[in-house]
XYZ file of N, CA and C in Angstrom:
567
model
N 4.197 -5.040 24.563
C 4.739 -3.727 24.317
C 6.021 -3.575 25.142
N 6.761 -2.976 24.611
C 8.158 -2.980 25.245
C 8.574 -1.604 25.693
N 9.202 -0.955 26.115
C 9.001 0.463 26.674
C 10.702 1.186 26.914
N 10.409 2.283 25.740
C 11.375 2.861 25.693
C 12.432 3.695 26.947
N 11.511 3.364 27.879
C 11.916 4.483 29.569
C 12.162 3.136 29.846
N 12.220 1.983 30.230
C 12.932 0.721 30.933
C 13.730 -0.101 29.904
N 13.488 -0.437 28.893
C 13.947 -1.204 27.709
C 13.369 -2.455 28.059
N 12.484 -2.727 28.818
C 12.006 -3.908 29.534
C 10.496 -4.115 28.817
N 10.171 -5.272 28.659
C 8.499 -5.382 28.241
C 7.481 -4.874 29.097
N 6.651 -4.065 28.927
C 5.616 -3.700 29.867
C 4.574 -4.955 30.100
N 4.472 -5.489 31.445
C 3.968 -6.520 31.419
C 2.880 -6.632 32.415
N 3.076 -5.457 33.624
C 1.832 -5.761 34.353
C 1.445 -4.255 34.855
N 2.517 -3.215 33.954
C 1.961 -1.739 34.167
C 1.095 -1.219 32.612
N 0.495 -0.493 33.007
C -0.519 0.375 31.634
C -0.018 1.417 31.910
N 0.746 1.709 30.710
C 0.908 3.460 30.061
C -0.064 4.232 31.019
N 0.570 5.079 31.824
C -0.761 6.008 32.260
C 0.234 7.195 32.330
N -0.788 8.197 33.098
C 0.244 9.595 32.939
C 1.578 9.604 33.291
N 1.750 9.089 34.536
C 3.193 9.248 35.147
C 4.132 8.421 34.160
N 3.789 7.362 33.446
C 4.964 6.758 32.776
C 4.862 7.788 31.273
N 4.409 8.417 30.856
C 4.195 8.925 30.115
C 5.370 10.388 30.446
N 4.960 10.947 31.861
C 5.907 12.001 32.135
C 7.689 11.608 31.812
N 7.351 10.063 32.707
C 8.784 9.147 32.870
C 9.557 8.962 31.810
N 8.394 9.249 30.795
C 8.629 8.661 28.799
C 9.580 10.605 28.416
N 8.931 11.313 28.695
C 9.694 12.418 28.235
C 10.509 13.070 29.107
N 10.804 12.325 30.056
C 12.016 13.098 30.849
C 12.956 12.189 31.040
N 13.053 10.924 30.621
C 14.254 10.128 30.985
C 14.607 9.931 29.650
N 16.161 9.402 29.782
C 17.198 9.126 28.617
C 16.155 7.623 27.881
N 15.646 7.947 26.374
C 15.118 6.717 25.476
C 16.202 5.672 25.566
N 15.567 4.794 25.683
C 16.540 3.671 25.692
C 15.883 2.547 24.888
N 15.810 3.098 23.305
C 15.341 2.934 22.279
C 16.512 1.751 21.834
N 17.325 1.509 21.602
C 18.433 0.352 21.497
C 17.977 -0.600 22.579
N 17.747 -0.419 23.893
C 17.607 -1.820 24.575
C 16.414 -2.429 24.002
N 15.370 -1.497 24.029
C 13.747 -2.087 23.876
C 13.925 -2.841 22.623
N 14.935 -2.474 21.330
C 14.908 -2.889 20.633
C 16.084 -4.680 20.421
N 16.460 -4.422 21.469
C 17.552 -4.963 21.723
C 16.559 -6.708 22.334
N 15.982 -6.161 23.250
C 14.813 -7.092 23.967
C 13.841 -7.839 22.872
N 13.231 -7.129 21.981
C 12.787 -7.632 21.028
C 13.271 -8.294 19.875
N 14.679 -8.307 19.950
C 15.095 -9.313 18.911
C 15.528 -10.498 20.030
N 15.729 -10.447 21.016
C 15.852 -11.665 22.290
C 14.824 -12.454 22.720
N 13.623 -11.666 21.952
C 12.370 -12.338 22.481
C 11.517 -12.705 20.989
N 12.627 -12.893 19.851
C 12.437 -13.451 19.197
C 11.668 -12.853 17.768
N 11.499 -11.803 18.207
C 10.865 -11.126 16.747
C 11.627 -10.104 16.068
N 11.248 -10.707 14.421
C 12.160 -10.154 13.452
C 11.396 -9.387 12.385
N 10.068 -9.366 12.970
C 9.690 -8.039 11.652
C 9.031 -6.794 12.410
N 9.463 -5.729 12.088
C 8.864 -4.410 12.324
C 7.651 -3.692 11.502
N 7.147 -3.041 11.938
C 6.416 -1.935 11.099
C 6.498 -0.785 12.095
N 7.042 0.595 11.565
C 7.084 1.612 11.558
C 5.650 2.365 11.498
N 4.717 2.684 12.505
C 3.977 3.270 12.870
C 3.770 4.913 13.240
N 3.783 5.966 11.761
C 4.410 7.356 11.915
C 4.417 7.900 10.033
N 4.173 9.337 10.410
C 4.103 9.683 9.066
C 5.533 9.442 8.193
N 6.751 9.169 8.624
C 7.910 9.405 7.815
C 8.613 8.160 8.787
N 8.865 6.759 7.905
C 9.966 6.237 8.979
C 11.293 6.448 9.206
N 11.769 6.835 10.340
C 12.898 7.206 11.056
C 13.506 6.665 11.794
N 12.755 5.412 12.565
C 13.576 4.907 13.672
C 14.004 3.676 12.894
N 13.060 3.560 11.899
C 14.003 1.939 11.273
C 15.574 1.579 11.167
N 15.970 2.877 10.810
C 17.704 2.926 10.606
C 17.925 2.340 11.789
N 17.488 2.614 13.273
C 17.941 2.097 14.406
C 17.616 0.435 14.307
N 16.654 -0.107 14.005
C 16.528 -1.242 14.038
C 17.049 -1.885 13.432
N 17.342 -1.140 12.041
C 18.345 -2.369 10.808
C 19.601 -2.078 11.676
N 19.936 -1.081 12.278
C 21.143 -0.900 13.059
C 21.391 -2.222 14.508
N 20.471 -2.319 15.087
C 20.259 -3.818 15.728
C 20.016 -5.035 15.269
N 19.517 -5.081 14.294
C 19.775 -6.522 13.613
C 21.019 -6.559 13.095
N 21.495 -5.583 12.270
C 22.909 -6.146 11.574
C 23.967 -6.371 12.793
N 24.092 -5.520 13.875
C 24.955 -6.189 14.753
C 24.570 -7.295 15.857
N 23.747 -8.226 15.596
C 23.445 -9.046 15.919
C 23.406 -10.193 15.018
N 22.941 -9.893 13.550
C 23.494 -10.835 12.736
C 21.889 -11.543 12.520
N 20.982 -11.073 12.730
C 19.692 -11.250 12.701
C 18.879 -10.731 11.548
N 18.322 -11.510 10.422
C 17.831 -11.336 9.592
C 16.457 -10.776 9.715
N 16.316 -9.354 9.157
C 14.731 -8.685 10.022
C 13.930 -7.780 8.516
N 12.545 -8.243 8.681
C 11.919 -7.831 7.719
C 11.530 -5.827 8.584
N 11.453 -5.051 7.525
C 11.576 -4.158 8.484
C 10.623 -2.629 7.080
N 9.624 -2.369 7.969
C 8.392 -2.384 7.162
C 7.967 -0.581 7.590
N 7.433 0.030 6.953
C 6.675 1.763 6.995
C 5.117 1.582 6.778
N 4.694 2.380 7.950
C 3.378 2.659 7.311
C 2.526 3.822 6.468
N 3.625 4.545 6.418
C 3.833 5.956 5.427
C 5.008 6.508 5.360
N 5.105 7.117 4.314
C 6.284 7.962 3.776
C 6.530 9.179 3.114
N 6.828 10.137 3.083
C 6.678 11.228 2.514
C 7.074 11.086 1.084
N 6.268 11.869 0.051
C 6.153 11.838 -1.015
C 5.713 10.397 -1.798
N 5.134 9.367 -0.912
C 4.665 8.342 -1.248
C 3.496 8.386 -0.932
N 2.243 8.093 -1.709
C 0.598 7.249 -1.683
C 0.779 6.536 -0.628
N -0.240 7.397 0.749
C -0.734 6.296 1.930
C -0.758 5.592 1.512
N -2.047 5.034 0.986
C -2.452 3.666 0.522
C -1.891 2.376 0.317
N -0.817 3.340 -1.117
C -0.040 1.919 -1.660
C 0.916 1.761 -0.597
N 1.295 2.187 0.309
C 2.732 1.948 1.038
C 1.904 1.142 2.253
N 1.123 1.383 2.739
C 0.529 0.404 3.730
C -0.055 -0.283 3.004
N -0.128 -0.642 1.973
C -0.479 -1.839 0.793
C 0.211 -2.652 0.882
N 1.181 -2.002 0.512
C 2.768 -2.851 0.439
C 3.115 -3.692 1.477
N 3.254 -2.717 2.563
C 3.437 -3.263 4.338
C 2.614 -4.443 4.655
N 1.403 -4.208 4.228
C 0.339 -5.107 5.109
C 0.938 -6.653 4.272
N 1.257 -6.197 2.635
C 1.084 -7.106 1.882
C 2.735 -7.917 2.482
N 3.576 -7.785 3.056
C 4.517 -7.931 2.956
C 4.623 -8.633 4.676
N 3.769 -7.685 5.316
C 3.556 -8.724 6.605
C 3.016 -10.184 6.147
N 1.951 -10.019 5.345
C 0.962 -11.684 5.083
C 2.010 -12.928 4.754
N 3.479 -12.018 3.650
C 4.144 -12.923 2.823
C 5.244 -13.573 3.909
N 5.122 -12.561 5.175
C 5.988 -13.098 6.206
C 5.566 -14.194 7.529
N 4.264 -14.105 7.314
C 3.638 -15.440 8.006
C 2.571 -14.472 9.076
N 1.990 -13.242 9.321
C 1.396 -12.918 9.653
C -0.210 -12.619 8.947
N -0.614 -12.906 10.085
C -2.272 -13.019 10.138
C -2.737 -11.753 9.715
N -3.634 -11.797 8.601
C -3.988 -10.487 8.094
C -5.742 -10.483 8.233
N -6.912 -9.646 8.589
C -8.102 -9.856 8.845
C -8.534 -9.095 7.240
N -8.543 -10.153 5.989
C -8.717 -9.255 5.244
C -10.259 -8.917 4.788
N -10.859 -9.338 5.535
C -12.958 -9.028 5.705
C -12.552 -7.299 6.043
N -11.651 -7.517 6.885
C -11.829 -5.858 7.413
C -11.194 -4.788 6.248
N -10.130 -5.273 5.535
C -9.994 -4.426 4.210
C -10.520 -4.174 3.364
N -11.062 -5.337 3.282
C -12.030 -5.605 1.810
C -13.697 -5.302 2.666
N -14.555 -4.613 3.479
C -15.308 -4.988 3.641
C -16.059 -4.012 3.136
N -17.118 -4.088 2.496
C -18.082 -3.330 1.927
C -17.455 -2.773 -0.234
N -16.273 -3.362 -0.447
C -15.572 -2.868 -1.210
C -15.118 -3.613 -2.267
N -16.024 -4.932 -2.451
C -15.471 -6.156 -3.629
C -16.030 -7.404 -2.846
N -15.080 -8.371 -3.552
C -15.476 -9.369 -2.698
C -13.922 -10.089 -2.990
N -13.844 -11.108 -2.214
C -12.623 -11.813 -2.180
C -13.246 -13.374 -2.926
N -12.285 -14.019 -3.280
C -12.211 -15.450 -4.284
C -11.513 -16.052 -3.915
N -11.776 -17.502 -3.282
C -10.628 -18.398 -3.313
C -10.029 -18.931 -4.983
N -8.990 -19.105 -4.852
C -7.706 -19.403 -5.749
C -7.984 -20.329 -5.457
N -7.244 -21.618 -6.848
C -6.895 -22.859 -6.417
C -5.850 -23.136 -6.273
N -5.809 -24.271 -5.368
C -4.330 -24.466 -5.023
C -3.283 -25.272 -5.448
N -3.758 -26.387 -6.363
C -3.263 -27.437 -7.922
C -3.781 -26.574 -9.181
N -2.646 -26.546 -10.134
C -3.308 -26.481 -11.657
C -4.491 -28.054 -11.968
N -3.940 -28.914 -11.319
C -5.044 -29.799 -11.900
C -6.068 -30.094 -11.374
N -6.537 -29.496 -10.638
C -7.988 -29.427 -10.154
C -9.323 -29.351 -10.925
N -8.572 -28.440 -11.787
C -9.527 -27.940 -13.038
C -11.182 -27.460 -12.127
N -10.905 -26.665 -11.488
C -12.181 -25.690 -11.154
C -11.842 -24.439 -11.871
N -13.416 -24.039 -11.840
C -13.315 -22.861 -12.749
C -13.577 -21.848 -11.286
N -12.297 -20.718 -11.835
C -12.293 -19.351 -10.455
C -12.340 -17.864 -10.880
N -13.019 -18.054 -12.039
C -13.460 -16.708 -13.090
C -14.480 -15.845 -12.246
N -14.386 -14.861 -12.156
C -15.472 -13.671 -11.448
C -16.079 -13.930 -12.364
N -17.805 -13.584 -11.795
C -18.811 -13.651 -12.726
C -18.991 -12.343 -13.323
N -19.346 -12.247 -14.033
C -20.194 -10.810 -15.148
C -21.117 -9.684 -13.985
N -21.179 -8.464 -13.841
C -22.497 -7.994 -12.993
C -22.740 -7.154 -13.927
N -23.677 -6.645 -13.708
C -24.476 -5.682 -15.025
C -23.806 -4.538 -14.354
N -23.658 -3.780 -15.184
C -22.923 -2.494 -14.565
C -23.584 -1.268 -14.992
N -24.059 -0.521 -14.562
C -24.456 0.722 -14.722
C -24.002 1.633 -16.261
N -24.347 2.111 -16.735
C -23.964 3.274 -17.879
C -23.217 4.141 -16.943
N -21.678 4.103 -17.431
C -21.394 5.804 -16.657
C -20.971 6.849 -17.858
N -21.293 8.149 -17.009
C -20.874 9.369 -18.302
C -21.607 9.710 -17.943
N -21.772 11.425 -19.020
C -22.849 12.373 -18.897
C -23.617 12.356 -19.649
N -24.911 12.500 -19.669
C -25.904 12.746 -20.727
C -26.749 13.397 -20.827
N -26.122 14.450 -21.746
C -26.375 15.677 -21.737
C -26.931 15.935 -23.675
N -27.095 15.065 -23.944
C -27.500 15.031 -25.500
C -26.475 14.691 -26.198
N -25.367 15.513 -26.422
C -23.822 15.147 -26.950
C -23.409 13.323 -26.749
N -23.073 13.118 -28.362
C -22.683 12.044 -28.377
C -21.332 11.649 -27.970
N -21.588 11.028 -26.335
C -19.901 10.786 -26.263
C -20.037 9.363 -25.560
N -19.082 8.770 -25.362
C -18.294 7.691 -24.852
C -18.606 7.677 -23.803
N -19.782 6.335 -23.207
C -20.422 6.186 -21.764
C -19.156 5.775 -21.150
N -18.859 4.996 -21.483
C -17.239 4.520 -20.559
C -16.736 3.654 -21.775
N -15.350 3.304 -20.885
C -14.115 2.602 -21.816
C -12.948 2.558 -20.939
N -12.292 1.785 -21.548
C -10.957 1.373 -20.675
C -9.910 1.856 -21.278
N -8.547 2.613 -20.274
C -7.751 3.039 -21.006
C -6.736 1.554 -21.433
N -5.666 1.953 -22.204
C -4.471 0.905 -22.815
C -4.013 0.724 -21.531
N -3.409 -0.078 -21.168
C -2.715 -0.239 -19.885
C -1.538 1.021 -20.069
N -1.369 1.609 -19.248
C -0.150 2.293 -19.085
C 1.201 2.405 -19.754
N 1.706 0.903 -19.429
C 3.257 0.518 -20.211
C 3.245 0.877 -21.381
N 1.878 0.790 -22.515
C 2.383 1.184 -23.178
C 1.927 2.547 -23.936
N 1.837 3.242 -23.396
C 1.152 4.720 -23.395
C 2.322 5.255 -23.930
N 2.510 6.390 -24.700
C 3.596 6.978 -25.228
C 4.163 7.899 -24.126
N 5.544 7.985 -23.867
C 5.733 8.882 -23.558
C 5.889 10.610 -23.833
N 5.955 10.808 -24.995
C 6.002 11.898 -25.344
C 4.562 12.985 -25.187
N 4.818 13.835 -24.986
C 3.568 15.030 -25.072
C 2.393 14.794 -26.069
N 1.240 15.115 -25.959
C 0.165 14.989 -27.332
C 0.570 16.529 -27.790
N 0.431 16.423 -29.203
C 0.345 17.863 -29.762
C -0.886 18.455 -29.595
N -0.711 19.926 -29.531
C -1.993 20.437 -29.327
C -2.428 21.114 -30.536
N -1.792 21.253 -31.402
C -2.019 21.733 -32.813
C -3.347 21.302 -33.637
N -3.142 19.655 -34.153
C -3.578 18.988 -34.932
C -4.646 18.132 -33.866
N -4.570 17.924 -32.715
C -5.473 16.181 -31.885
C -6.351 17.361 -30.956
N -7.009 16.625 -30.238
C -7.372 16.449 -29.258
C -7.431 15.506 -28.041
N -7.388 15.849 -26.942
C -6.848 14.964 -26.142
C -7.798 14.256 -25.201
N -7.778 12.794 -25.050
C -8.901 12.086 -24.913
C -8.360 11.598 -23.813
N -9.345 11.901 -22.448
C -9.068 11.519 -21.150
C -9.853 10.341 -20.678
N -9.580 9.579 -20.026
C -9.914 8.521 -19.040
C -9.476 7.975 -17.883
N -10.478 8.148 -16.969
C -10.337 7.671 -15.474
C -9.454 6.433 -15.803
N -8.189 6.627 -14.505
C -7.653 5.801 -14.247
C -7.858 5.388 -12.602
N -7.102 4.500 -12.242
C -7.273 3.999 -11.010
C -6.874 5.335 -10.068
N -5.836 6.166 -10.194
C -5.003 7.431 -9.345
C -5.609 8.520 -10.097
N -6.649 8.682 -10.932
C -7.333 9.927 -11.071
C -7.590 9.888 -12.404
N -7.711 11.447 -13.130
C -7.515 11.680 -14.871
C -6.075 11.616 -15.348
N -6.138 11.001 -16.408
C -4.679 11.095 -17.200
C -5.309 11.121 -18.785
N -3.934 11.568 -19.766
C -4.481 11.778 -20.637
C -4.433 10.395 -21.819
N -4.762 10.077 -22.282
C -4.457 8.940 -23.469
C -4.916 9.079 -24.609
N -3.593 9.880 -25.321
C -3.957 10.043 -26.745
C -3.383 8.902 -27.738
N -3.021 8.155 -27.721
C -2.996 6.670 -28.178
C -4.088 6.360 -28.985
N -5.426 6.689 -28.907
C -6.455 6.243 -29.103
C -6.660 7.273 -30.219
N -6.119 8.627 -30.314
C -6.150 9.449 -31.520
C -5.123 9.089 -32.308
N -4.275 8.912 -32.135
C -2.662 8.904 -33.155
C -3.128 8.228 -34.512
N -4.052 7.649 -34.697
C -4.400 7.302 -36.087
C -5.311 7.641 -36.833
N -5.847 8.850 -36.150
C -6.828 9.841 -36.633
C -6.590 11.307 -36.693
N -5.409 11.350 -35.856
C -4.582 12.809 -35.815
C -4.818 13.670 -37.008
N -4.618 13.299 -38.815
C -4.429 14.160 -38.971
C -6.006 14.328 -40.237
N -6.844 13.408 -39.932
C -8.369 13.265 -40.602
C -9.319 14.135 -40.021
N -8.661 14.934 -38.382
C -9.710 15.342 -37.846
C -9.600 16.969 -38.121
C-alpha cells in the first residue's frame, strides 16, 4: 500500500488513527504515490469507489511517463454494478492476474474446463439436469417457460396495442416485452 500523506509505500506502519488524522490534514500527494507505483513497476489499476475519478490522474501519470497502463472501475454511475466489476475482474484475468473464481462462482453454477487443442477431440458439452416446471398454475392454460429470441433481433419498434397482445419473458436484467412471437398471429387473434 502506498500512502497518499508520504507518497512513500507503507511498509512497516499500519493505518491507525493518527495517520489517518495525518491523511486529512496534510497536502495529498496523490501524484507521488502514484508516481512510486509506476517505479515499482505496476501498470494496472482498479479504481475502488462508487464513480471513478482519480483515474484521470493516473492515465495522467502514465502518459507522462510513457508507460503503458491498464486502468480499470469498480463502479460507475448510471452503469450495472455487476456488469462493470464483471468487466474489471474480467479484464484483470486477461492481464495476467490471479482471479479466485470458486469464490465467484460459488454456490451459483459450476465451472468447465475448456480444451486447449481443437484436436483433442474431447467432448466439453454441459450435461442435461432435469429442471423444474416454472410458471403459475392456477388452472389457465399458459406457457410453463420458454426462451425469449435473443435480443439482436427483437424489433425495435413499439407493439401495437390495438390488434396484439403483448407476450413477456424473463430475461437475464428482468421483464421485457417480446412480441416477435405474435407478429404472425397479430391479426387472427
Amino acid at each position: 500500500m502506498y500512502s497518499t500523506v508520504t507518497g512513500d509505500r507503507l511498509v512497516d506502519r499500519v493505518p491507525d488513527a493518527a495517520y489517518w488524522v495525518e491523511n486529512l490534514c496534510a497536502p495529498v500527494l496523490f501524484p507521488a504515490a502514484i508516481g512510486r507505483l509506476f517505479d515499482a513497476g505496476h501498470d494496472t489499476f482498479l479504481e475502488i469507489s462508487p464513480h471513478p475519478i482519480l483515474l484521470s490522474e493516473v492515465h495522467a501519470g502514465a502518459d507522462e511517463r510513457g508507460i503503458p497502463s491498464t486502468l480499470l472501475r469498480s463502479m460507475c454511475r448510471d452503469e450495472p454494478e455487476r456488469a462493470t466489476m464483471l468487466a474489471s475482474l474480467g479484464a484483470l484475468y486477461t492481464h495476467g492476474q490471479t482471479v479466485a473464481w470458486e469464490q465467484l462462482h460459488s454456490g451459483s453454477g459450476r465451472c468447465v474446463p475448456a480444451p486447449t487443442y481443437p484436436w483433442q477431440r474431447q467432448r466439453f458439452w454441459l450435461d442435461e439436469r432435469n429442471a423444474a416446471e416454472v410458471g403459475i398454475n392456477d388452472g389457465r392454460r399458459r406457457l410453463s417457460a420458454w426462451s425469449p429470441q435473443p435480443a439482436a433481433r427483437l424489433p425495435r419498434e413499439p407493439a401495437s396495442t390495438k390488434r396484439c397482445a403483448a407476450l413477456a419473458g424473463r430475461s437475464a436484467n428482468g421483464c421485457s416485452s417480446h412480441t416477435w412471437a405474435l407478429k404472425p398471429l397479430a391479426n387472427s387473434v
